[in-house]
Every structure is written in C-alpha cells, then in structure tokens.
Amino acid sequence: MALHQNGSRSAGPPRRGSGRARGSNKDLTFRERLGALRHLPPFFRLVWETSPALFVTNGVLRLVRALIPVTALYVGKLVVDNVVALTTGAYDVTNLGTWLDTGPGSAIVWLLAAELGLAVLGDLLGRATALCDSLLGDLFTNETSVRLMRHAAALDLAHFEDADFYDHLERARRQTTSRLVLLSQVFGQAQDAITVVSLGVGLAVYAPGLLALLALALLPAFLGEAHFNAQSYSLAYSWTPERRELDYLRYIGASDETAKEVKVFGLNGYLADRYRLLADRYYRANRSLAVRRASWGGLLSAAGTLGYYAAYAVIVYRTGTGLYTIGTLTFLAGSFGRMRSLLEGMLASFSTVSGQALYLADLFSFFEIEPQVASRPDALAVPEPIRDGFEFQDVGFRYPGSDAWAVRGLSFTLRAGEALALVGENGAGKTTLVKLLARLYDPDEGRILLDGRDLREYDLDSLRQSVGVIFQDFVRYHLSAAENIAVGRIDEREDRPRIETSAQRSLADAVIESLPDGYEQTLGKRFKTGVDLSGGQWQKVALGRAYMRDAQLLILDEPTAALDARAEYQVFERFKDLTEGKTAVLISHRFSTVRMADRILVLDGGRVEEVGTHEELLAAGGRYAELFELQAQGYR
C-alpha cells in the first residue's frame, strides 16, 4: 500500500494500477534489444540541436584521435626494424656520434620524436574530447530538462491524476540527466570503430585470417552483455513504482512539511522500517542479477582471452620461421592486442548502448504523449469584455478511469459581472465544476457555452489568460515574496508597483513588510535564507495573486479558510473591490462569505439542487437553509 498526500476535497479520479507489477514484464528478445537502437538517431538530433558547434568539434577531435593508435604502432614497428638493422649490420654502434650518423640510427631519432609527438597529441586530444563531452552533456541535460518541463505543462490535468503517468514521467525525468554516459559512450564507439578499422587494415595486410578468429572469440562475451543489459532494464522498469515510493518515503521521513506530524505521531520508526523493507527487497533483486552477470561475464571473457593467445601464438610461430620481421611481430602483436581490447570494449559498450537506448524509449515516448484538451486550429480569442457569461447545458463528467459521475445533468448560467457562490458538502462536485469552467477538463456530456459559443471553440491560452483561480490547496512557492504574488501574472513579474498594490489589496503587505528582506525575502524553509509563514499569512499572499491576475473570470476556492476572524472581516470588506466588474465564482463552507455573492448555487451529488440569493434560499427551507442552520448552531 503506497502512501499518498492528502488530496482535494472534491471527488477525483481513482488511482489505477501503478504500472506493470514487479517482475511481470517479460524479458526482452535480442530483436527488441537491437530495435532499441532506432532511438539513437533522434537522440543525436537532440544533441545536435543542443550545440552544433560542440557536436562538430567533438567529432573532428575524435576522428584525429582515432588514427593515432595505428600510426603509433606502425612508427614503433619502424623503430624496432631500424634497431635490428643497426645491431645486425656493419655499423659501429659503440660511439653515439657514429651511431647517429648511420641511416638506421638517424631514422630512429626522428621516429622516437614522432612517437613522442603522437603521445602528447593523443593526451591533448583526449582532454579536449573529455571537455567537449562534459560541456555538451551539461547543455543536453539543461535543454532536455526544459523541454520535458514545457511538455509536461502542456499535458492534461488528467495525466497528473494517474499513477501510471507518474511512473512514466519519473522514468523520462531520469533520462534527462542519466543519458550523459550514453552520449560519451556512443561518441567513444564511433572513435573506437575508426581505430579498429585502421588496425584491421594493417592486420589484413599480414594475417587476414586472424581477424575472423578474433571476432569468433569475442562473440560470446558480446551476447552475454546484451542479455544482462536487457535484464537490467527489465528490472529497473518493473520497479519504477517502488523506486518512486522509496523517494516519497525518503521525503516524508525528513521534510520540514511533515516533521511536526512525524514527531507527534511517532512515525519515524514506521517510515524508516517501511523504507528499509522495500529497499532491501530491491537490493536483493538487483544483487541476484549482478551476481549472475559477473559469473557469466567472467566465463565468457575467458573465451575471448583464449582466442587472443591462440592468434598471438600464430604470430610468434610465423616470426620464428622468418615470415615476419621482429618489427612486424611487435606491430601485429600490438595491433592484435589493441584491437582485441577495443573490440571487447566496443562489443560490451555496444551492448551497454543498446541497453541504454532502451531507456531512451521512456524519454521519447513521453514527448509523444499528446494532450486531449487543446486548442482547435481555428480557435477564437476570448471576448473582452465577456458580454453574456457562461452557461452549463446538461453537463456530465467522469474522471478518467472512474465509472462514477462526478457531475451530471448540470445546467445553470453564470452571468457576466455576477458573483456566484457554490455550496455543498464534500464531494458534491464544486471543485470539479471549477475545473470544467477553467477547461482543465472537457465534459463527457453536454457543453459549456461562453457568450453563446462552446468553450472548446476558444483558444486555450486566451481562455487561461482570462481566468484567475486561487485553489484552497494553493502552491507555496519557495521563491521570493514578490515572485509568490507575481505568479498570478508572471509576465509582469518586473512590475513592482503592481505587485505591491496587489499585496496591499490582499492585506499581504503588512506580512511582507515584517520580513527581514521584504519583497525579496525567500519564503518557505527549503532554502537556507527562507522564512516560513503561518497558514493565514500564506493565504493572504495567495490572494495577492488574484489581484495580480486581474482576470475577467475570478475563481476563489475557500479564500478565507486559514484566516482569523479579524482578517476574514477585512477580506470581506475588500471582496467587492476584488470582484468589481468581474465574473466571480466563490467556493466556501463559511456562510458569512457565501451570502456576499449575488446568487448561490447549491450542489448535491454532482447536480444543482437549489439556486437563489441568501434570503431566497433561507426562505425556501431546503438544503441551504439546513446547512446554514447547522453552522449557525455552532456559534450559539
């Protein structure tokens, strides 16, 4: 059973299963593992778009560096051959000056200088490519993280109320940072491939049959790595919900937001034990795979070593028969050893790359998710001002994955410039109605009209700009006080007079002026310099966002829930100012707030039960009068 934070007051979509059950996903076939490589081209398009200059520079550096090994080995061969010629020929090698005057001796000096130059150049190129990898990797992380944030923001609210989506989002989020290794690996693969080809050309000149022997010896190790990389992906995929729960347990076990309840209710031991139990199960599953991978990897690697020494014995034998020179022996032995090492690394890395490419599917498939609530190509701008208002016509809505109707048969009007209060018990459909009005969802039945046109005909951005919503569970941003108010209209965040005026009108100015750094003070305790506020103080800041928004339609969900009696009265005095000339929807359980609305809509079971003014509804003696009397008794 997973722990969840408190949800909203209204009915919401039920949580469906958290992805595939642990261990239920099948092992991937070789074809599926190979097919994962199709994600590499779009991956490199993303890398290219991140920084074309760094991408090209990295490629050129690696191309030059890839040719250094075969060049160095061939220079070494020439050094050995000249040393042999010098020691076996009719040269006086006892005197350094005479030694340098000989043809072989002079050649050795230049060849050694060339080897030194190649070694220095290789080192410099290695550092330069590492720098390019690092810079390109950091830029890639930044760019993909921004793209993921923007794409997530464009998706439907329904996605964020589904546990399966959160598993998908978590896997995609990990790819924005953990793909740096893949970036370096693929670049390294390309570099090593060029080196292998150049070494292969040299080997083919002398002993082409040894290349086939080398490939045959390394194949088992490659297949083994590919198999275990696929199993690692399967394990990580199937444990996504549990890893998310581990992160959540870590958070609530050591967080300023939960510290009070954890201490008061003595939850520390329970949370720590629950974390340990789940973490140990994941560790055991991972350990089993790691042990099998290490055991089989050792056996298969031994087969590759056997093949290498068989080829080395052939080279030594042919040198002993005079077929190869000593220099050729050193060149072939060095080339074969280097090639074997590179091929082993490439095959292992290729297997790793194919395994890493499996994870790219999580990133790219996330980007392929399309929102259902979107603007039509010919969408209209919301009229300014709104003339007639909103009309719900037999509206019905069910949350995704739920068979129960949150609201159904909902019909009423919200006239332009009218303040409408929504009243009802928990689960009556008040917040669902607000979500439909702000087009966070589209109705399953009926339609919502704005000035006589279906709400779906309007441009979504234009509609959102025209709507200001302050929910009861508003976000407490760990940003400056000014930014916390500016989020109401973030494009105007540099307009300090507007921010200060909004704070004054919401009564947040006195709270902010009492802070050490005023409007520049960071709120919340997440950061070192942050200062936390009381619930009522936070609510005044949140109300400041409503004034900052200055939208045509203003929706307030329990705007005074955390305020004391004096502050509540002051907010009431300014409520008319806040809603003047605007269409407003007010959700509240406090009838002292509700009675200030022009009309009151009473909801029950997702349907409209009563509509009227405060006086009319009291006189009717229905549910509103019953709820009003129940609340009034609490003050007698």
XYZ file of C-alpha atoms in Angstrom:
636
model
C 0.000 0.000 0.000
C 1.555 3.302 -1.105
C 1.438 6.435 0.994
C -0.243 9.448 -0.602
C -0.547 13.055 0.388
C -3.975 14.465 1.153
C -5.978 15.026 -1.992
C -8.501 17.718 -2.786
C -11.883 17.914 -1.160
C -13.798 17.047 -4.286
C -14.061 13.686 -5.925
C -11.107 12.829 -8.124
C -10.003 10.103 -10.471
C -9.186 6.847 -8.740
C -5.599 5.728 -8.888
C -5.197 2.944 -11.339
C -2.544 0.267 -11.057
C 0.984 1.547 -10.750
C 2.307 0.179 -13.997
C 3.325 -3.392 -14.611
C 3.579 -5.407 -11.465
C 7.066 -6.161 -10.245
C 8.555 -8.987 -12.231
C 5.577 -9.227 -14.570
C 7.307 -7.744 -17.603
C 8.761 -10.299 -19.992
C 12.473 -10.479 -20.808
C 13.277 -8.572 -23.979
C 14.307 -10.533 -27.061
C 17.504 -9.846 -28.992
C 15.399 -8.308 -31.777
C 13.797 -5.924 -29.268
C 17.184 -5.002 -27.823
C 18.558 -4.361 -31.311
C 15.430 -2.438 -32.223
C 16.085 -0.051 -29.336
C 18.943 1.404 -31.410
C 16.320 3.209 -33.501
C 16.183 5.745 -30.676
C 19.790 6.813 -31.282
C 19.160 8.986 -34.392
C 16.534 11.166 -32.652
C 18.793 11.220 -29.581
C 21.646 12.629 -31.640
C 19.317 15.103 -33.309
C 18.607 16.413 -29.827
C 22.343 16.548 -29.099
C 22.993 18.337 -32.396
C 20.246 20.874 -31.674
C 21.782 21.474 -28.241
C 25.062 22.791 -29.728
C 26.047 22.175 -33.370
C 29.471 23.766 -32.798
C 30.395 21.462 -29.902
C 28.979 18.459 -31.739
C 31.166 19.056 -34.829
C 34.253 19.898 -32.749
C 33.846 16.698 -30.778
C 33.576 14.659 -33.982
C 36.691 16.166 -35.565
C 38.756 15.714 -32.399
C 37.730 12.081 -32.098
C 38.426 11.370 -35.773
C 42.012 12.616 -35.437
C 42.468 10.818 -32.143
C 41.144 7.553 -33.614
C 44.011 7.381 -36.130
C 46.781 7.877 -33.563
C 46.978 4.244 -32.255
C 47.667 2.595 -35.626
C 50.101 5.380 -36.535
C 51.958 4.967 -33.236
C 52.129 1.173 -33.655
C 53.485 1.467 -37.169
C 56.101 4.009 -36.007
C 57.040 1.528 -33.279
C 57.447 -1.209 -35.891
C 59.820 1.028 -37.862
C 61.833 1.773 -34.698
C 62.264 -1.946 -33.955
C 63.210 -2.781 -37.553
C 65.808 0.012 -37.594
C 67.207 -1.107 -34.232
C 67.561 -4.661 -35.579
C 69.214 -3.343 -38.752
C 71.555 -1.211 -36.691
C 72.629 -4.064 -34.390
C 72.940 -6.715 -37.079
C 74.515 -4.570 -39.792
C 78.132 -3.462 -40.283
C 77.788 -0.326 -38.190
C 79.909 0.991 -35.326
C 77.325 1.310 -32.570
C 79.790 1.824 -29.703
C 80.078 5.548 -30.350
C 76.948 7.740 -30.126
C 78.130 10.155 -32.806
C 78.868 7.347 -35.255
C 75.569 5.698 -34.297
C 73.639 8.853 -35.167
C 75.428 9.221 -38.494
C 74.132 5.900 -39.724
C 70.906 5.629 -41.718
C 69.088 3.443 -39.180
C 70.386 5.488 -36.234
C 69.246 8.784 -37.699
C 65.875 7.301 -38.577
C 65.431 6.044 -35.005
C 65.859 9.573 -33.634
C 63.184 11.005 -35.905
C 60.886 8.068 -35.272
C 61.215 8.453 -31.479
C 60.443 12.160 -31.832
C 57.381 11.250 -33.867
C 56.241 8.782 -31.177
C 56.656 11.456 -28.527
C 54.632 13.906 -30.610
C 51.889 11.347 -31.126
C 51.759 10.611 -27.392
C 51.495 14.315 -26.491
C 48.917 14.910 -29.226
C 46.854 11.925 -28.058
C 46.831 13.242 -24.488
C 45.784 16.727 -25.573
C 43.059 15.368 -27.824
C 41.817 13.127 -25.014
C 41.469 16.099 -22.659
C 39.813 18.194 -25.365
C 37.235 15.494 -26.178
C 36.521 14.974 -22.467
C 35.908 18.719 -22.150
C 33.563 18.684 -25.168
C 31.706 15.666 -23.752
C 31.270 17.404 -20.413
C 30.073 20.716 -21.858
C 27.796 19.037 -24.387
C 26.407 16.732 -21.696
C 25.593 19.630 -19.373
C 23.891 21.551 -22.179
C 21.942 18.444 -23.173
C 20.719 17.982 -19.596
C 19.620 21.613 -19.460
C 17.853 21.548 -22.812
C 16.035 18.239 -22.331
C 15.008 19.196 -18.795
C 13.478 22.434 -20.099
C 11.773 20.569 -22.934
C 10.381 17.980 -20.505
C 9.067 20.713 -18.191
C 7.401 22.545 -21.077
C 5.867 19.372 -22.473
C 4.601 18.256 -19.068
C 2.988 21.663 -18.561
C 1.100 21.249 -21.855
C -0.411 17.889 -20.881
C -3.866 17.404 -19.422
C -4.594 17.582 -15.722
C -5.947 14.043 -16.065
C -2.438 12.793 -16.782
C -1.207 14.127 -13.446
C -4.011 12.342 -11.609
C -2.900 8.924 -12.880
C -0.212 6.844 -11.120
C 0.812 5.166 -14.399
C 1.628 8.574 -15.852
C 3.757 9.429 -12.823
C 5.783 6.249 -13.348
C 6.296 7.251 -16.976
C 7.191 10.808 -16.008
C 9.689 9.572 -13.414
C 11.442 7.345 -15.969
C 11.530 10.183 -18.508
C 12.846 12.646 -15.919
C 15.733 10.323 -15.100
C 16.754 10.259 -18.771
C 17.401 14.000 -18.843
C 20.413 13.501 -16.559
C 21.430 9.837 -16.837
C 21.922 9.891 -20.630
C 25.275 11.720 -20.311
C 27.049 8.361 -20.127
C 25.285 7.249 -23.305
C 26.412 10.412 -25.078
C 30.076 9.756 -24.249
C 29.737 6.039 -24.994
C 28.346 6.499 -28.489
C 30.954 9.108 -29.351
C 33.603 6.738 -27.973
C 32.109 3.886 -30.005
C 32.479 5.887 -33.214
C 36.068 6.780 -32.347
C 36.969 3.190 -31.474
C 35.312 1.946 -34.673
C 37.614 4.153 -36.755
C 40.614 2.906 -34.778
C 39.536 -0.725 -35.226
C 39.129 -0.244 -38.978
C 42.596 1.292 -39.255
C 44.123 -1.538 -37.187
C 42.133 -4.082 -39.175
C 43.608 -2.778 -42.418
C 47.100 -3.296 -41.014
C 46.292 -6.816 -39.789
C 44.634 -7.717 -43.077
C 47.859 -6.948 -44.931
C 49.786 -9.538 -42.895
C 47.279 -12.019 -41.413
C 43.659 -11.636 -42.555
C 42.636 -14.993 -41.062
C 43.355 -13.741 -37.541
C 40.569 -11.170 -37.829
C 37.968 -13.944 -38.177
C 39.455 -15.766 -35.163
C 39.272 -12.601 -33.088
C 35.636 -11.910 -33.980
C 34.647 -15.511 -33.205
C 36.350 -15.385 -29.803
C 34.620 -12.171 -28.743
C 31.070 -13.044 -29.849
C 30.061 -14.986 -26.672
C 31.028 -12.101 -24.385
C 29.018 -9.673 -26.532
C 25.875 -11.811 -26.457
C 26.212 -12.244 -22.704
C 26.486 -8.490 -22.105
C 23.496 -7.817 -24.359
C 21.405 -10.337 -22.417
C 22.230 -8.916 -18.995
C 21.779 -5.290 -20.093
C 18.262 -6.154 -21.207
C 17.605 -7.821 -17.855
C 18.876 -4.702 -16.042
C 16.401 -2.580 -17.991
C 13.586 -5.013 -17.230
C 14.391 -4.863 -13.525
C 14.559 -1.047 -13.485
C 11.304 -0.767 -15.469
C 9.312 -3.133 -13.297
C 10.500 -1.477 -10.088
C 9.593 2.089 -11.122
C 6.566 2.349 -8.748
C 8.607 1.006 -5.828
C 11.500 3.395 -6.516
C 9.002 6.262 -6.593
C 7.667 5.078 -3.243
C 11.217 4.952 -1.876
C 11.735 8.561 -2.940
C 8.442 9.515 -1.316
C 9.284 7.742 1.961
C 12.667 9.474 1.982
C 10.899 12.796 1.540
C 8.186 12.485 4.194
C 10.668 10.923 6.622
C 12.896 14.013 6.547
C 10.933 17.091 5.463
C 10.019 20.381 7.093
C 6.452 19.934 5.802
C 5.948 16.608 7.593
C 8.297 17.000 10.576
C 5.566 18.027 13.044
C 3.289 15.060 12.388
C 6.174 12.613 12.165
C 7.281 13.690 15.643
C 3.823 13.967 17.231
C 2.575 10.651 15.881
C 5.911 8.887 16.309
C 6.071 7.900 12.623
C 9.842 7.893 12.285
C 10.290 4.219 13.154
C 7.405 3.125 10.934
C 8.648 5.118 7.941
C 12.260 4.022 8.378
C 11.247 0.350 8.716
C 8.984 0.576 5.692
C 11.771 2.164 3.664
C 14.279 -0.465 4.776
C 11.893 -3.326 3.917
C 11.260 -2.035 0.400
C 14.900 -1.049 -0.180
C 16.118 -4.487 0.945
C 13.750 -6.210 -1.492
C 15.052 -4.077 -4.336
C 18.644 -4.721 -3.236
C 18.109 -8.490 -3.235
C 16.605 -8.422 -6.722
C 19.456 -6.267 -8.004
C 22.097 -8.379 -6.221
C 20.831 -11.580 -7.824
C 21.170 -10.064 -11.276
C 24.613 -8.585 -10.502
C 25.979 -11.940 -9.290
C 24.732 -13.791 -12.381
C 26.115 -11.086 -14.631
C 29.554 -11.188 -13.008
C 29.728 -15.005 -13.079
C 28.752 -15.442 -16.712
C 30.774 -12.390 -17.735
C 33.953 -13.931 -16.313
C 33.446 -17.222 -18.162
C 32.657 -15.582 -21.493
C 35.568 -13.176 -21.175
C 37.916 -16.126 -20.664
C 36.867 -17.435 -24.087
C 37.953 -14.154 -25.638
C 41.319 -14.302 -23.864
C 41.869 -17.839 -25.169
C 41.231 -16.687 -28.738
C 43.673 -13.800 -28.367
C 46.532 -16.026 -27.184
C 45.848 -18.512 -29.961
C 46.311 -15.739 -32.506
C 49.387 -14.452 -30.662
C 50.936 -17.929 -30.844
C 50.390 -17.954 -34.624
C 52.184 -14.603 -34.959
C 55.127 -15.789 -32.863
C 55.364 -19.014 -34.877
C 55.434 -17.164 -38.195
C 58.076 -14.774 -36.898
C 60.217 -17.733 -35.809
C 60.013 -19.208 -39.318
C 61.214 -15.929 -40.784
C 57.886 -14.992 -42.361
C 57.646 -11.807 -40.254
C 60.367 -9.413 -39.092
C 60.755 -8.550 -35.413
C 59.223 -5.142 -36.153
C 56.278 -6.801 -37.838
C 55.904 -9.065 -34.793
C 55.674 -6.057 -32.500
C 53.255 -4.308 -34.873
C 50.985 -7.337 -35.246
C 51.116 -8.253 -31.556
C 50.430 -4.651 -30.554
C 47.720 -4.209 -33.181
C 46.080 -7.505 -32.305
C 46.177 -6.798 -28.583
C 44.897 -3.272 -29.048
C 42.237 -4.435 -31.463
C 41.123 -7.186 -29.120
C 40.871 -4.706 -26.265
C 38.973 -2.219 -28.405
C 36.615 -4.847 -29.802
C 35.909 -6.203 -26.335
C 35.196 -2.689 -25.162
C 33.120 -1.915 -28.253
C 31.051 -5.055 -28.006
C 30.497 -4.541 -24.307
C 29.817 -0.863 -24.915
C 27.552 -1.672 -27.861
C 25.584 -3.967 -25.605
C 25.504 -1.218 -22.989
C 24.485 1.338 -25.593
C 21.651 -0.875 -26.802
C 20.618 -1.302 -23.173
C 20.839 2.450 -22.565
C 18.869 3.036 -25.768
C 16.024 1.059 -24.201
C 15.752 3.818 -21.623
C 15.554 6.456 -24.368
C 12.185 4.952 -25.257
C 10.921 6.300 -21.921
C 12.037 9.817 -22.850
C 10.812 9.896 -26.451
C 7.533 8.122 -25.694
C 6.879 10.775 -23.032
C 7.359 13.501 -25.627
C 4.874 11.653 -27.849
C 2.052 11.967 -25.293
C -0.459 14.457 -26.646
C -2.946 16.485 -24.600
C -6.637 15.859 -25.272
C -7.655 19.301 -24.021
C -6.145 21.542 -26.709
C -6.968 24.483 -28.954
C -8.513 23.913 -32.349
C -6.624 25.258 -35.399
C -9.268 27.962 -35.934
C -9.727 28.760 -32.224
C -11.216 32.117 -31.232
C -9.874 34.615 -28.738
C -11.966 35.059 -25.604
C -14.043 38.238 -25.996
C -13.028 41.264 -23.951
C -15.149 42.033 -22.150
C -17.269 38.922 -21.700
C -20.787 40.016 -22.637
C -23.277 37.295 -21.714
C -21.323 34.948 -19.469
C -21.182 31.171 -19.112
C -23.915 28.569 -19.499
C -23.734 24.897 -18.486
C -26.074 22.802 -20.627
C -26.751 19.323 -19.219
C -23.054 18.840 -18.421
C -21.802 15.449 -17.272
C -18.232 14.448 -16.405
C -16.443 11.343 -15.135
C -12.795 11.341 -14.110
C -10.582 9.087 -16.246
C -10.675 5.501 -15.028
C -13.801 6.046 -12.909
C -17.290 4.724 -13.575
C -18.889 7.217 -11.175
C -20.145 10.555 -12.464
C -18.545 13.490 -10.675
C -21.255 15.773 -12.047
C -24.178 15.001 -14.346
C -27.140 16.857 -15.751
C -25.562 20.132 -14.624
C -27.428 23.125 -16.061
C -27.134 26.736 -14.881
C -25.944 30.156 -16.018
C -23.157 32.387 -14.741
C -23.929 35.867 -15.981
C -21.197 38.344 -16.905
C -20.258 40.505 -13.920
C -22.073 38.188 -11.477
C -20.615 36.773 -8.277
C -21.823 33.177 -7.913
C -21.193 31.115 -4.768
C -21.019 27.312 -4.838
C -22.254 25.499 -1.740
C -22.407 21.803 -0.974
C -20.987 19.049 1.148
C -17.646 17.441 0.374
C -17.771 15.507 -2.887
C -20.770 17.464 -4.196
C -18.831 18.437 -7.322
C -17.829 22.047 -6.541
C -14.148 21.785 -7.468
C -14.984 19.579 -10.477
C -17.285 22.327 -11.731
C -14.441 24.837 -11.374
C -12.045 22.588 -13.298
C -14.564 22.331 -16.126
C -15.118 26.085 -16.125
C -11.346 26.712 -16.426
C -11.214 23.948 -19.069
C -8.777 21.810 -17.145
C -11.126 19.057 -18.332
C -13.696 18.807 -21.104
C -17.185 17.467 -20.262
C -18.143 13.944 -21.335
C -21.754 15.027 -21.848
C -23.382 18.319 -22.659
C -21.473 21.525 -23.267
C -20.339 24.748 -21.643
C -21.008 27.989 -23.526
C -19.183 31.301 -23.269
C -21.108 34.138 -24.874
C -23.157 31.551 -26.773
C -20.199 29.564 -28.152
C -18.877 26.221 -26.973
C -15.907 26.697 -24.656
C -13.923 24.315 -26.902
C -14.096 26.856 -29.736
C -11.893 29.308 -27.830
C -8.116 29.392 -27.815
C -6.901 27.641 -24.669
C -4.151 30.169 -23.888
C -6.602 33.047 -24.341
C -9.087 31.325 -22.014
C -6.481 30.655 -19.333
C -5.342 34.290 -19.524
C -8.935 35.331 -18.877
C -9.361 33.077 -15.830
C -7.779 33.511 -12.424
C -8.059 30.617 -9.964
C -6.877 30.508 -6.363
C -7.381 26.970 -5.062
C -7.629 26.112 -1.376
C -4.550 23.927 -1.732
C -2.614 26.718 -3.457
C 1.103 26.190 -4.015
C 3.510 27.694 -1.514
C 6.393 28.572 -3.814
C 9.819 28.647 -2.189
C 10.591 31.851 -4.083
C 10.735 35.483 -3.049
C 7.624 37.170 -1.634
C 7.411 39.317 -4.776
C 7.576 36.258 -7.028
C 4.933 34.468 -4.938
C 2.490 37.248 -5.786
C 3.778 37.726 -9.343
C 2.890 34.156 -10.294
C -0.655 35.496 -10.682
C 0.611 37.136 -13.885
C 4.185 36.006 -14.242
C 4.843 38.071 -17.393
C 4.506 41.168 -15.207
C 6.992 39.991 -12.573
C 9.155 43.085 -13.091
C 6.230 45.420 -12.403
C 6.968 46.129 -8.726
C 4.220 48.780 -8.275
C 1.610 46.275 -9.482
C 2.965 43.597 -7.136
C 2.927 45.963 -4.152
C -0.577 47.182 -4.969
C -1.802 43.571 -5.193
C -0.205 42.831 -1.807
C -1.901 45.862 -0.253
C -5.323 44.894 -1.598
C -4.974 41.302 -0.288
C -3.619 42.506 3.111
C -0.316 40.701 2.441
C 1.676 43.965 2.509
C 1.936 44.038 6.318
C 3.143 40.416 6.319
C 5.794 41.099 3.675
C 6.999 44.346 5.239
C 7.652 42.488 8.507
C 10.074 40.100 6.764
C 13.837 40.769 7.023
C 14.252 41.316 3.275
C 10.740 42.482 2.479
C 9.615 41.624 -1.028
C 12.985 39.993 -1.778
C 12.649 37.586 1.161
C 12.590 33.904 0.165
C 9.517 32.193 1.629
C 9.454 28.643 2.990
C 12.179 26.660 4.743
C 13.528 24.688 1.794
C 16.442 27.094 1.374
C 18.825 28.452 3.988
C 17.658 32.062 3.813
C 13.957 31.169 3.694
C 11.367 32.316 6.234
C 8.167 30.334 6.725
C 4.742 31.906 7.159
C 1.645 30.870 9.048
C -1.290 29.405 7.145
C -3.206 32.686 7.252
C -0.184 34.670 6.088
C 0.357 32.323 3.174
C -3.319 32.704 2.238
C -3.006 36.481 2.097
C -0.044 36.082 -0.249
C -2.077 33.688 -2.398
C -4.973 36.155 -2.508
C -2.465 38.724 -3.753
C -2.113 36.551 -6.859
C -5.832 37.029 -7.569
C -5.409 40.819 -7.535
C -2.238 40.463 -9.628
C -4.100 38.308 -12.143
C -6.851 40.859 -12.767
C -8.696 38.267 -14.896
C -12.206 38.550 -16.354
C -13.322 35.401 -14.519
C -12.115 35.068 -10.957
C -12.474 31.766 -9.080
C -11.755 31.626 -5.342
C -11.749 28.280 -3.557
C -12.107 28.824 0.220
C -10.280 32.196 0.163
C -10.604 32.776 3.919
C -10.230 29.213 5.245
C -6.981 29.900 7.125
C -7.721 33.477 8.237
C -8.643 34.601 11.730
C -11.896 36.454 12.348
C -10.415 39.968 12.038
C -8.501 39.168 8.830
C -11.582 37.433 7.418
C -13.682 40.520 8.042
C -11.072 42.715 6.349
C -11.004 40.401 3.334
C -14.818 40.555 3.152
C -14.628 44.336 3.092
C -12.379 44.110 0.041
C -14.188 41.246 -1.652
C -16.446 43.632 -3.552
C -13.372 45.522 -4.681
C -11.736 42.320 -5.901
C -14.758 41.174 -7.907
C -15.987 44.548 -9.129
C -16.592 44.436 -12.866
C -15.634 40.764 -12.990
C -17.418 37.465 -13.212
C -16.633 35.579 -9.995
C -17.112 32.084 -8.599
C -16.688 31.602 -4.878
C -16.441 28.234 -3.117
C -16.741 28.369 0.631
C -18.077 26.466 3.616
C -18.490 29.710 5.542
C -21.939 31.175 5.012
C -20.709 34.589 6.142
C -18.663 34.573 2.933
C -21.267 32.941 0.711
C -24.014 35.447 1.494
C -21.962 38.214 -0.157
C -22.474 36.595 -3.581
C -25.195 37.772 -5.990
C -26.526 34.225 -6.299
C -25.836 30.917 -4.581
C -25.736 27.548 -6.333
C -26.338 24.548 -4.046
C -24.838 21.281 -5.331
C -25.585 17.761 -4.169
C -24.314 14.561 -5.752
C -22.988 16.408 -8.784
C -26.354 18.074 -9.561
C -27.870 21.506 -8.985
C -30.339 21.290 -6.117
C -31.090 24.965 -5.438
C -30.302 28.367 -6.909
C -31.062 31.787 -5.431
C -29.957 34.594 -3.158
C -29.149 34.023 0.508
C -32.553 35.309 1.576
C -34.421 33.323 -1.070
C -32.721 30.064 -0.142
C -33.328 30.569 3.575
C -36.989 31.242 2.873
C -37.212 28.091 0.719
C -36.218 25.959 3.711
C -34.235 23.469 1.620
C -30.714 22.050 1.902
C -29.107 25.505 2.023
C -31.257 26.519 4.967
C -30.444 23.203 6.669
C -26.684 23.658 6.232
C -26.903 27.300 7.319
C -28.745 26.360 10.490
C -26.257 23.601 11.314
C -23.364 26.052 11.033
C -25.194 28.742 12.975
C -25.755 26.359 15.889
C -22.001 26.067 16.305
C -21.793 29.773 17.174
C -24.623 29.785 19.750
